[in-house]
XYZ file of C-alpha atoms in Angstrom:
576
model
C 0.000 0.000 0.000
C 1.276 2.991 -0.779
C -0.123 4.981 2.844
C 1.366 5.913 5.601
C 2.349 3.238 8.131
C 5.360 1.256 8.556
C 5.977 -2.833 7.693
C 4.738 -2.621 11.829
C 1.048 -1.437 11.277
C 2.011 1.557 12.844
C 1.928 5.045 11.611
C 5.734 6.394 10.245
C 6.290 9.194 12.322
C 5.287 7.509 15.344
C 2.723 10.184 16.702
C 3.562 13.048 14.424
C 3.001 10.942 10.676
C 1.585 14.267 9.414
C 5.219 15.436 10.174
C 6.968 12.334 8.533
C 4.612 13.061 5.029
C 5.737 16.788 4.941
C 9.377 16.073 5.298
C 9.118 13.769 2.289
C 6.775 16.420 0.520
C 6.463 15.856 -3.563
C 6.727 19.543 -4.417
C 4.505 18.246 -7.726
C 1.736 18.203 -4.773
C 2.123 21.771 -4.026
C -0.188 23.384 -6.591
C -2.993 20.687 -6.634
C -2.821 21.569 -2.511
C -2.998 25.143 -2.894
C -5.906 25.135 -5.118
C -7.353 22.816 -2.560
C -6.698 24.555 0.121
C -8.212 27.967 -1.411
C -11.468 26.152 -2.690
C -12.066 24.753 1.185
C -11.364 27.943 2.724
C -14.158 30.046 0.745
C -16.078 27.444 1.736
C -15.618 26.442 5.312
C -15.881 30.540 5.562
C -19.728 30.732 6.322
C -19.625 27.129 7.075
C -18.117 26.973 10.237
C -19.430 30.597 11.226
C -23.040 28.826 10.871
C -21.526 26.148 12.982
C -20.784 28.535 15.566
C -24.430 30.089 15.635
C -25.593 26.353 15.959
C -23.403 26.144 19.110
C -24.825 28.877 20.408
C -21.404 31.346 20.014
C -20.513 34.383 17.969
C -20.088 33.268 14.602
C -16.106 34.420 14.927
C -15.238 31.332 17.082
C -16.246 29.066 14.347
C -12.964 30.572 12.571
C -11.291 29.954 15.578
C -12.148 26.750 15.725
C -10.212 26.309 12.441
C -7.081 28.067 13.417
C -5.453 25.169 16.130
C -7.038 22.655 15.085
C -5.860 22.299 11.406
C -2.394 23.142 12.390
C -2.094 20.606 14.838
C -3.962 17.628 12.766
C -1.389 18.604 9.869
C 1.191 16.738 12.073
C -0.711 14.776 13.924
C -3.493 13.222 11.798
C -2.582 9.916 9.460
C -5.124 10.885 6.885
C -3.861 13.220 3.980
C -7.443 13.952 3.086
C -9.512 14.557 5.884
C -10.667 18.222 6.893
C -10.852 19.227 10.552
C -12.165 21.846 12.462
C -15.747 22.961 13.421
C -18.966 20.213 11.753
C -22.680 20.009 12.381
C -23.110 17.229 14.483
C -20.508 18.266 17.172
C -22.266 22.103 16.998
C -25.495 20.716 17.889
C -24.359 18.457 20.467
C -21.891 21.520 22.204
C -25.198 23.525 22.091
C -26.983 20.860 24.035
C -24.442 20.537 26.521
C -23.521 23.988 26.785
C -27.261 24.546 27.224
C -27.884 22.123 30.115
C -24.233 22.665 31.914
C -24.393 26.941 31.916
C -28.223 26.540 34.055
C -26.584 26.651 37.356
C -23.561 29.269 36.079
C -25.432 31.089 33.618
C -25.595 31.662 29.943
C -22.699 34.336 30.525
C -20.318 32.002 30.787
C -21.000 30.008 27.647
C -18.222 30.556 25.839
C -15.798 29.631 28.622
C -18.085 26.031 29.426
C -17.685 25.367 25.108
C -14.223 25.596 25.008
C -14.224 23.518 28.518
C -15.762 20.663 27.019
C -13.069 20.929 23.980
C -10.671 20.347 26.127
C -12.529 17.684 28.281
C -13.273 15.743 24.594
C -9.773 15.694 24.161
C -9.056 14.615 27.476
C -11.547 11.444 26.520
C -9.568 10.673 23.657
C -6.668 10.485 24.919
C -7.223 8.502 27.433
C -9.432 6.305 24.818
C -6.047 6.363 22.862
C -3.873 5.606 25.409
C -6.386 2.693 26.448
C -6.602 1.202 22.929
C -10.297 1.744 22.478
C -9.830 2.541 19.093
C -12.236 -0.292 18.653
C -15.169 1.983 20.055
C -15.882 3.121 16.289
C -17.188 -0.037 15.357
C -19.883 0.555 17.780
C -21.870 2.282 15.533
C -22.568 0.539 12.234
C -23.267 2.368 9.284
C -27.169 2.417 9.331
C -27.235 3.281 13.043
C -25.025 6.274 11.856
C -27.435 7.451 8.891
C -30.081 7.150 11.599
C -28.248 9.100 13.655
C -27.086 11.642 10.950
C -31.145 11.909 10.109
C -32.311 12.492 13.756
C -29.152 15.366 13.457
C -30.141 17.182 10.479
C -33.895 17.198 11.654
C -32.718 19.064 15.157
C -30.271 20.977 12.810
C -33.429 22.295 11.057
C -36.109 22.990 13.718
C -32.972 24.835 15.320
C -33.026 27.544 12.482
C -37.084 28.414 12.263
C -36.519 31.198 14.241
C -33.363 32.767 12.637
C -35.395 32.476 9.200
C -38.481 33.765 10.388
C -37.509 36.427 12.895
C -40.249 34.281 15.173
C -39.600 33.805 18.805
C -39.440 29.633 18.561
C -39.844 27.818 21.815
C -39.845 24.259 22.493
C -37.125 21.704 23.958
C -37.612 19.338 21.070
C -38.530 19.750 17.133
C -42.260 18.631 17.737
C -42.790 21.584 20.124
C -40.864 24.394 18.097
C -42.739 22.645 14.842
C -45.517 23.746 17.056
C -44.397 27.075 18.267
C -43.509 28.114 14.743
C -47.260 26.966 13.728
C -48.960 28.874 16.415
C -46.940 32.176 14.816
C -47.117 31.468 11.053
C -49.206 35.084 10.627
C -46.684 36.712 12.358
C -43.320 35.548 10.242
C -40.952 38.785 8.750
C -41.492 38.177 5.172
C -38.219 39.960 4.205
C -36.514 37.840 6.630
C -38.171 34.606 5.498
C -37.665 35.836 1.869
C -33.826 36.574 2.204
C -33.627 32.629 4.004
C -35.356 31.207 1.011
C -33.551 33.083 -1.879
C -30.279 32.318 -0.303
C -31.177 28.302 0.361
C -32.420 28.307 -3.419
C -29.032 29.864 -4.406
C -27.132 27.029 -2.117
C -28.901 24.422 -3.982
C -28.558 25.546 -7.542
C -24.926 26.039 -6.948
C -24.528 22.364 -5.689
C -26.411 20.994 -8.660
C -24.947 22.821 -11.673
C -21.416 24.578 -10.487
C -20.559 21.620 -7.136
C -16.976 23.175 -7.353
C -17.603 26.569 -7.133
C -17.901 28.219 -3.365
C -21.639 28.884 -3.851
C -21.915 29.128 -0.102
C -19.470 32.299 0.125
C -20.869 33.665 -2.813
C -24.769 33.829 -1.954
C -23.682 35.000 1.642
C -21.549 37.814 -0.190
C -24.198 38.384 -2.387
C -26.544 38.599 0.813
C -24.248 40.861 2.673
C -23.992 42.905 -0.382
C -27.885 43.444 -0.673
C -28.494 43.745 2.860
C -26.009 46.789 2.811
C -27.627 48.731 -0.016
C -29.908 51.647 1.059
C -33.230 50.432 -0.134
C -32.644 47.799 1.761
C -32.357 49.365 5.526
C -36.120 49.793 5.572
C -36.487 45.916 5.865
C -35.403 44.868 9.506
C -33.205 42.566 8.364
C -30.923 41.093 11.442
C -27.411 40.642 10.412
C -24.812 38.702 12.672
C -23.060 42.311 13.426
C -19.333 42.977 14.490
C -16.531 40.183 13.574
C -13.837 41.363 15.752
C -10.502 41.595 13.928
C -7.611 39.530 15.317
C -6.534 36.187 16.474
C -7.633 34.492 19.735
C -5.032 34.382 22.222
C -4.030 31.158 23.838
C -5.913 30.609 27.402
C -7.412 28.051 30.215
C -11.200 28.273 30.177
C -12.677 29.470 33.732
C -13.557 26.586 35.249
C -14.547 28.148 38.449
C -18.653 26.876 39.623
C -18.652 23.898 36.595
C -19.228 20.920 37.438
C -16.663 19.133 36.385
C -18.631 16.019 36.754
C -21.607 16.505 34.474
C -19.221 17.604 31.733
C -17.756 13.981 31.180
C -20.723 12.319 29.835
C -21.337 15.188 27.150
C -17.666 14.929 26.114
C -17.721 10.963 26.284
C -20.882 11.419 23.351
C -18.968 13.872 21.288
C -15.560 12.016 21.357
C -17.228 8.947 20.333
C -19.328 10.428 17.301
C -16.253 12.747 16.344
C -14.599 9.487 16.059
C -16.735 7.341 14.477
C -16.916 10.071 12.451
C -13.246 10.847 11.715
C -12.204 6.964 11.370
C -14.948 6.310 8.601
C -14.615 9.521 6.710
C -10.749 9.237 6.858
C -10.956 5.198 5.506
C -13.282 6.285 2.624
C -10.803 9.063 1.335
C -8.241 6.794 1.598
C -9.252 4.149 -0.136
C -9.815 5.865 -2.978
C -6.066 6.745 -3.400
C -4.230 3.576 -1.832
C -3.440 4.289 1.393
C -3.972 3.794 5.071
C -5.722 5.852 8.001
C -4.277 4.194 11.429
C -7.500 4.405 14.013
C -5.688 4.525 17.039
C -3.655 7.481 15.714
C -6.726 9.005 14.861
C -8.001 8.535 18.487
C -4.761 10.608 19.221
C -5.429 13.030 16.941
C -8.650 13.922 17.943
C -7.847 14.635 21.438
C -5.307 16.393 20.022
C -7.241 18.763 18.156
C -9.525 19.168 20.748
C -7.184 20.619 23.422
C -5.992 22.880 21.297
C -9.653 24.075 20.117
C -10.345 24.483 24.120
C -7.078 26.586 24.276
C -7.796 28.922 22.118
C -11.637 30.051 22.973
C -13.548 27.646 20.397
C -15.979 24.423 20.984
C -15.783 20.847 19.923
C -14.170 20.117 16.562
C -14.164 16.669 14.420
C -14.155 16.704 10.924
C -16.237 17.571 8.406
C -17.069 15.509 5.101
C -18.595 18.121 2.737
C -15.393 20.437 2.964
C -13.116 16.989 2.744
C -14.741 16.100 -0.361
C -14.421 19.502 -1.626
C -10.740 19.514 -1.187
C -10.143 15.898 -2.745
C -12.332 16.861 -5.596
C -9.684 19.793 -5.984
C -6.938 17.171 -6.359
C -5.726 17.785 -2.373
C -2.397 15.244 -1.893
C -1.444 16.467 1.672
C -2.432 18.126 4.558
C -0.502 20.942 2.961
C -4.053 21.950 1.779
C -5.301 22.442 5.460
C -2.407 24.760 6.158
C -3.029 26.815 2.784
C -6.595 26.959 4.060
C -5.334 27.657 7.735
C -3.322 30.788 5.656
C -6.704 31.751 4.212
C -8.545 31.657 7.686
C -5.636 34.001 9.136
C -6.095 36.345 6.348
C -10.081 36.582 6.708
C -9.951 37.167 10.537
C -7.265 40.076 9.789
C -8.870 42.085 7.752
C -12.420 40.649 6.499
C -14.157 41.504 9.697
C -16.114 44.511 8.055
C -17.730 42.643 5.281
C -18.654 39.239 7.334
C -20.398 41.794 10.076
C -23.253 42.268 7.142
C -24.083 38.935 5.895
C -28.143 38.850 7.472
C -28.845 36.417 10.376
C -31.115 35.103 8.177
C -28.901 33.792 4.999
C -27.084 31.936 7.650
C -29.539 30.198 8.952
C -30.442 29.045 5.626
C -26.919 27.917 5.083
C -27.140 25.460 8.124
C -30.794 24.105 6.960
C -28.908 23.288 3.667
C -25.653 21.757 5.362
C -28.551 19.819 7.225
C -30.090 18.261 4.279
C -27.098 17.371 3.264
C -26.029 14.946 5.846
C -28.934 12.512 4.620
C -27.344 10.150 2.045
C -30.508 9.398 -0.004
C -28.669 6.520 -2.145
C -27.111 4.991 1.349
C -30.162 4.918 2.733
C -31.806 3.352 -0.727
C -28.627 0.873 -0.284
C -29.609 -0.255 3.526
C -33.016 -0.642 2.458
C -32.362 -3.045 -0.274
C -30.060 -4.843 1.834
C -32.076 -5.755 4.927
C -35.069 -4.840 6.016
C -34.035 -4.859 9.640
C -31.421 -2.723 9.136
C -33.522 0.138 7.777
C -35.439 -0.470 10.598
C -32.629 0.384 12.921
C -31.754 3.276 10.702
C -35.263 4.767 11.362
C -35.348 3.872 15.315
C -32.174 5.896 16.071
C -33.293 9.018 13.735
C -36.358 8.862 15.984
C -34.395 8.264 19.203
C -31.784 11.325 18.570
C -35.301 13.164 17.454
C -37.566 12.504 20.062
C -34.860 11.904 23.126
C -32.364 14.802 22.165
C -28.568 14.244 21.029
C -26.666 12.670 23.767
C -29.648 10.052 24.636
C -30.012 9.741 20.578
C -26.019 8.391 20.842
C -27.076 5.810 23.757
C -29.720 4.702 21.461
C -27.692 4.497 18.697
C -25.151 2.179 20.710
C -27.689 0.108 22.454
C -29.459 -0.494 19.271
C -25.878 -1.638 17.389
C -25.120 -4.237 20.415
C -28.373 -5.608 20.747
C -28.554 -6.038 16.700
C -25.344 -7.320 17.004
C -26.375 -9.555 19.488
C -28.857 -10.907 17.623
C -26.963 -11.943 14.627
C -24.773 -13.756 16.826
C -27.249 -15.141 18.938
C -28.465 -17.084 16.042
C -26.179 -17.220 13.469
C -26.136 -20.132 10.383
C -25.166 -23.520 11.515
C -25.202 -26.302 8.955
C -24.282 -30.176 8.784
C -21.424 -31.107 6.360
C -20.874 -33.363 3.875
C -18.737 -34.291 0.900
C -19.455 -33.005 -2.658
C -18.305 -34.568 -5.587
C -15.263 -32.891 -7.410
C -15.546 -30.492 -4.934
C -12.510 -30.433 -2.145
C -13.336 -29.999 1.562
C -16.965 -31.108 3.446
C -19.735 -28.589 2.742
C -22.806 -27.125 3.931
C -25.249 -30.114 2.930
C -28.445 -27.431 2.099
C -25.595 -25.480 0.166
C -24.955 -28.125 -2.717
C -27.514 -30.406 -3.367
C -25.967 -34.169 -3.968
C -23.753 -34.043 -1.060
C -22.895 -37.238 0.824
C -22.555 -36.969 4.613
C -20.313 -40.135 5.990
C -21.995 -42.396 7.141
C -22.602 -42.712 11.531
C -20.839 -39.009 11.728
C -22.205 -36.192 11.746
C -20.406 -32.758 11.163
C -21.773 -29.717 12.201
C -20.609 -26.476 11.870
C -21.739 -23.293 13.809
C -20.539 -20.171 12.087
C -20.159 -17.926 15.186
C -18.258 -17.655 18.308
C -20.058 -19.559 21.298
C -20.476 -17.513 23.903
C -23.698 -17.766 26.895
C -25.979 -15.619 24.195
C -25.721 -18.432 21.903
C -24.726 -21.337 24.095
C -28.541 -22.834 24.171
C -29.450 -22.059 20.218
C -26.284 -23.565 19.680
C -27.162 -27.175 22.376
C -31.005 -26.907 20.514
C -29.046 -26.667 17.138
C -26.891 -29.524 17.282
C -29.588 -31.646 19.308
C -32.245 -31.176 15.985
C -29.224 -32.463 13.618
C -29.132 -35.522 15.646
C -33.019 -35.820 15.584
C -32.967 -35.602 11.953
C -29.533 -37.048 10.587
C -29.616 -40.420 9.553
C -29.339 -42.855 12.115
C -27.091 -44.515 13.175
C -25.631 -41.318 14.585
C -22.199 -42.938 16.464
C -20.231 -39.305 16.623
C -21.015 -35.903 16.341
C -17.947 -33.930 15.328
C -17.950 -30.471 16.122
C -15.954 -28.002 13.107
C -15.141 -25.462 16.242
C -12.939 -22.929 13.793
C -15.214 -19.952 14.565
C -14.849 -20.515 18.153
C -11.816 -17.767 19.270
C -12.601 -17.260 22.370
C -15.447 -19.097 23.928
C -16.722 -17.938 28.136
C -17.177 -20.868 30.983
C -21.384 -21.060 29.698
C -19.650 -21.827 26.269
C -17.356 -24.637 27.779
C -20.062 -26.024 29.566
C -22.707 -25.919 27.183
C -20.263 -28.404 25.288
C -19.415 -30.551 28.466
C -23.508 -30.552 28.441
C -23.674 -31.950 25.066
C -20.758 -34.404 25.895
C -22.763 -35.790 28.572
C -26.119 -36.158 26.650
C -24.766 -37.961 23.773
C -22.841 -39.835 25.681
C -26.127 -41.177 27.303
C -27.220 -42.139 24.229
C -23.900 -43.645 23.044
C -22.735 -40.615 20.823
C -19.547 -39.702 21.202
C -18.651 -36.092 21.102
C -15.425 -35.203 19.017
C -14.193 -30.937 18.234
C -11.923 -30.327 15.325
C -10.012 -27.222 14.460
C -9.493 -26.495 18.267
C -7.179 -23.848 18.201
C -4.165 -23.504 20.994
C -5.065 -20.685 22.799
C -8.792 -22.223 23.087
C -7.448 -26.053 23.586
C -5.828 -24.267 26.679
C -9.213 -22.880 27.922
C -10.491 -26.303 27.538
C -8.071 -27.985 29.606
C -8.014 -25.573 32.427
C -12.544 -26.117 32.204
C -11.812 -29.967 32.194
C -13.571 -29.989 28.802
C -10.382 -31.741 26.964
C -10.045 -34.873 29.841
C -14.153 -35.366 29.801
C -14.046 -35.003 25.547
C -11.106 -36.966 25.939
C -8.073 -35.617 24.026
C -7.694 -38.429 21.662
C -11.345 -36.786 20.133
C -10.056 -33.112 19.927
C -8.126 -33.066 16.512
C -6.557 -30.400 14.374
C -8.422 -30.513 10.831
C -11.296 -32.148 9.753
C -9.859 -34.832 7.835
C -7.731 -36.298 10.579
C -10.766 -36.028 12.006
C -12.287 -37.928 9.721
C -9.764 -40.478 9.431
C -9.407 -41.047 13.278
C -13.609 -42.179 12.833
C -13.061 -44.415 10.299
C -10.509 -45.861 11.742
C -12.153 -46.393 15.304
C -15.241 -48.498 13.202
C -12.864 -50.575 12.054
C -13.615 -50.128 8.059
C -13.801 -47.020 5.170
C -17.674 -45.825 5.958
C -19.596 -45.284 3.456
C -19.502 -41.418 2.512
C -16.098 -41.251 2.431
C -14.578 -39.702 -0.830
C -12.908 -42.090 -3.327
């Protein structure tokens, strides 16, 4: 592969592989990373300052929020592709955390409790790193994720009714402020409400017919520009008023009358979906060009990122996927286009203060309703659908659960619902009885291949999951049915146990139970493709000296061949 990580599996660089791709930097790179870097900046511009809004903070600290955090994943991250900084998802859940954590210190200190949790999400993934739990991000599987994405852009959207209406929206959840807005609809600023729907139709046409153009930046400059005229100061149009010039200065949040405490499980929810987010984004990009994305680096890298959003005055970062397609679509080959955008950020907060102070409350809020829509994946949810219908099913139960429940409880739904599916699949997996099939090497699945001959007195049977106590009794009714309805004389049952890696005590003794009821019926039980490190589990269980250890074999054919030579004669079945 031609990625990023060593002949070890681990990133080159060690911790800083950002740093080991810029020291060997193909300066053919540099212009295809420029232009990158450009495109995402005009961009992310109203992007992230939306993002900011959504959190609840000037939209200045969603530039910020761009400054450290690109910087630090350029040596840090082990993706060339992926874009950090400020996204939707972690907006709306800072917002909701912000929200419940400020109502004993008061909405004054917002600012201070969002860049607290940055720094307490990075704190969570470091210590996730430095516990190997990069495994955490498989958690959520992809249609609990659209679900959740769904349930996001839906909160995303009620969020905004008031900003595009000039209505005063009330409600704690999207039914209510559907509601609220309802109640009001005689009431709505129709230049407000016009301005939000010119600038959303603009946003659209620009993603159908000109994707690579920054049609965000341009409607909201084209918004600015029309608020600003004369006629237009008659209309009562809100704009998001003074961008201070200047770069934030490195500082601790004031911690003082937080507690601490309640701030752990909001930054637990946002490291994991930041994540999830950043380890399946990052694969995807990679892919596509041949190389790697090392999970447990990214784990690193997000805490990373995160303390140094919390240190300098911003919120929760992650990464976001519109702005990393953008720059891959521009040809991006290194995180040299992040810095080139970081260079474009500087530049905006210097001196483009005056102009972003005009663009109308209203155009922005239209530019997060259209960054909502787009985190539903119409074709990957047309995909799950055609797949299975049970996963579509937990696609729609988590969008409901994030929806109805609010963002954090929509992530504990989204988890629970991934186990217990998981569960489920494993609880009851495919088992089959195997046989021989001619021409064909190796036994297989006899309701696989029609014609297959199973040998005669033995029966094989293979269970095609790990057994474990939420299996153990399908698995004992399973192989007690084959019996029943193999032909009889059944003398052994021989059990292919290759899928069996690490089997609990219930496992061991649901076979020691099975030993012991064939036995009564003068079965004997035999295991094949025992491997060590389980063989050793059965001997310290007692499972090996009740099997007996002359009927735990290695493959299936000495298998096999130790049965027909304990009858004495070549079974019928057998293979010529």
């Amino acid at each position: 592969m031609a990625g990023l990580n060593g002949s070890n599996g681990s990133p080159r660089g060690g911790l800083l592989p950002g740093l080991y791709v810029l020291r060997h930097y193909d300066r053919a790179w540099l212009r295809p990373d420029l232009m990158a870097g450009l495109t995402v900046t005009a961009y992310l511009v109203p992007q992230v300052m939306a993002y900011a809004q959504i959190a609840g903070l000037p939209p200045v600290v969603g530039l910020w929020g761009m400054l450290a955090p690109l910087a630090v994943y350029a040596l840090v991250g082990s993706s060339r592709q992926l874009s950090v900084g400020p996204e939707s998802t972690t907006a709306l859940m800072t917002a909701a955390a912000v929200g419940a954590l400020t109502a004993t210190v008061g909405r004054d200190r917002w600012a201070d409790v969002a860049a607290l949790l940055a720094l307490a999400v990075g704190l969570v993934a470091l210590v996730g790193w430095v516990a190997r739990l990069g495994f955490l991000a498989t958690l959520l599987s992809k249609p609990v994720l659209q679900g959740y994405l769904i349930g996001v852009a839906v909160l995303m959207i009620t969020s905004q009714l008031g900003r595009v209406t000039r209505l005063e929206v009330t409600g704690d959840h999207p039914a209510d402020e559907a509601a609220s807005l309802a109640a009001q609809l005689g009431s709505v600023h129709v230049p407000t409400l016009a301005v939000a729907v010119a600038t959303l139709v603009a946003v659209f046409a620009f993603a159908a017919w000109l994707p690579k153009w920054p049609g965000p930046l341009l409607v909201m400059l084209a918004a600015g520009a029309v608020a600003a005229l004369p006629f237009a100061s008659g209309w009562g149009l809100v704009t998001i008023g003074e961008v201070p010039l200047g770069l934030p200065w490195p500082r601790l949040p004031d911690a003082s009358g937080i507690d601490l405490l309640a701030v752990l499980p909001w930054a637990v929810g946002i490291a994991l979906v930041g994540y999830s987010d950043n380890v399946l984004t990052g694969r995807a990009f990679a892919a596509r060009h041949r190389q790697d994305v090392d999970a447990g680096q990214e784990l690193f890298a997000l805490g990373a990122v995160n303390i140094a959003a919390g240190l300098t005055q911003a919120f929760p970062v992650s990464s976001s996927g519109s702005r990393t397609v953008l720059g891959d679509a521009m040809g991006s080959r290194s995180q040299v286009h992040s810095l080139a955008a970081l260079a474009g950020v500087v530049l905006v907060l210097l001196v483009a203060g005056p102009v972003l102070s005009t663009f109308p409350s209203a155009a922005m809020g239209a530019i997060i309703i259209f960054a909502a829509t787009r985190l539903v994946d119409a074709d990957a949810l047309a995909r799950i659908a055609r797949f299975r219908r049970s996963e579509i099913v937990l696609t729609a139960a988590t969008a409901l659960g994030v929806v109805a429940l609010g963002v954090l409880e929509g992530i504990g739904v989204a988890v629970v619902l991934s186990l217990l599916d998981l569960i489920r699949r494993i609880a009851q997996p495919h088992a089959g009885v195997l046989g021989y099939v001619p021409g064909l090497a190796g036994m297989h699945d006899i309701d696989d291949h029609p014609g297959t001959t199973q040998v005669e007195g033995l029966l094989v049977f293979r269970y095609d999951a790990p057994l474990f106590l939420a299996n153990a009794s399908n698995f004992l009714a399973r192989v007690r049915r084959a019996v029943r309805e193999s032909p009889p004389p059944v003398r052994c049952v021989l059990i292919n146990a290759e899928a069996n890696i690490d089997p609990d005590l219930t496992a061991v003794d649901t076979l020691e139970e099975l030993r012991a009821d064939l036995a009564a019926d003068g079965i004997v039980l035999a295991l094949a493709r025992v491997k060590a490190e389980v063989r050793e589990l059965f001997d310290n269980a007692g499972l090996t000296a009740a099997v007996g250890p002359e009927n735990i074999h290695p493959t299936l054919p000495t298998a096999v061949a130790a049965y027909a030579a304990e009858v004495g004669r070549p079974p019928a079945g057998l293979p010529g």
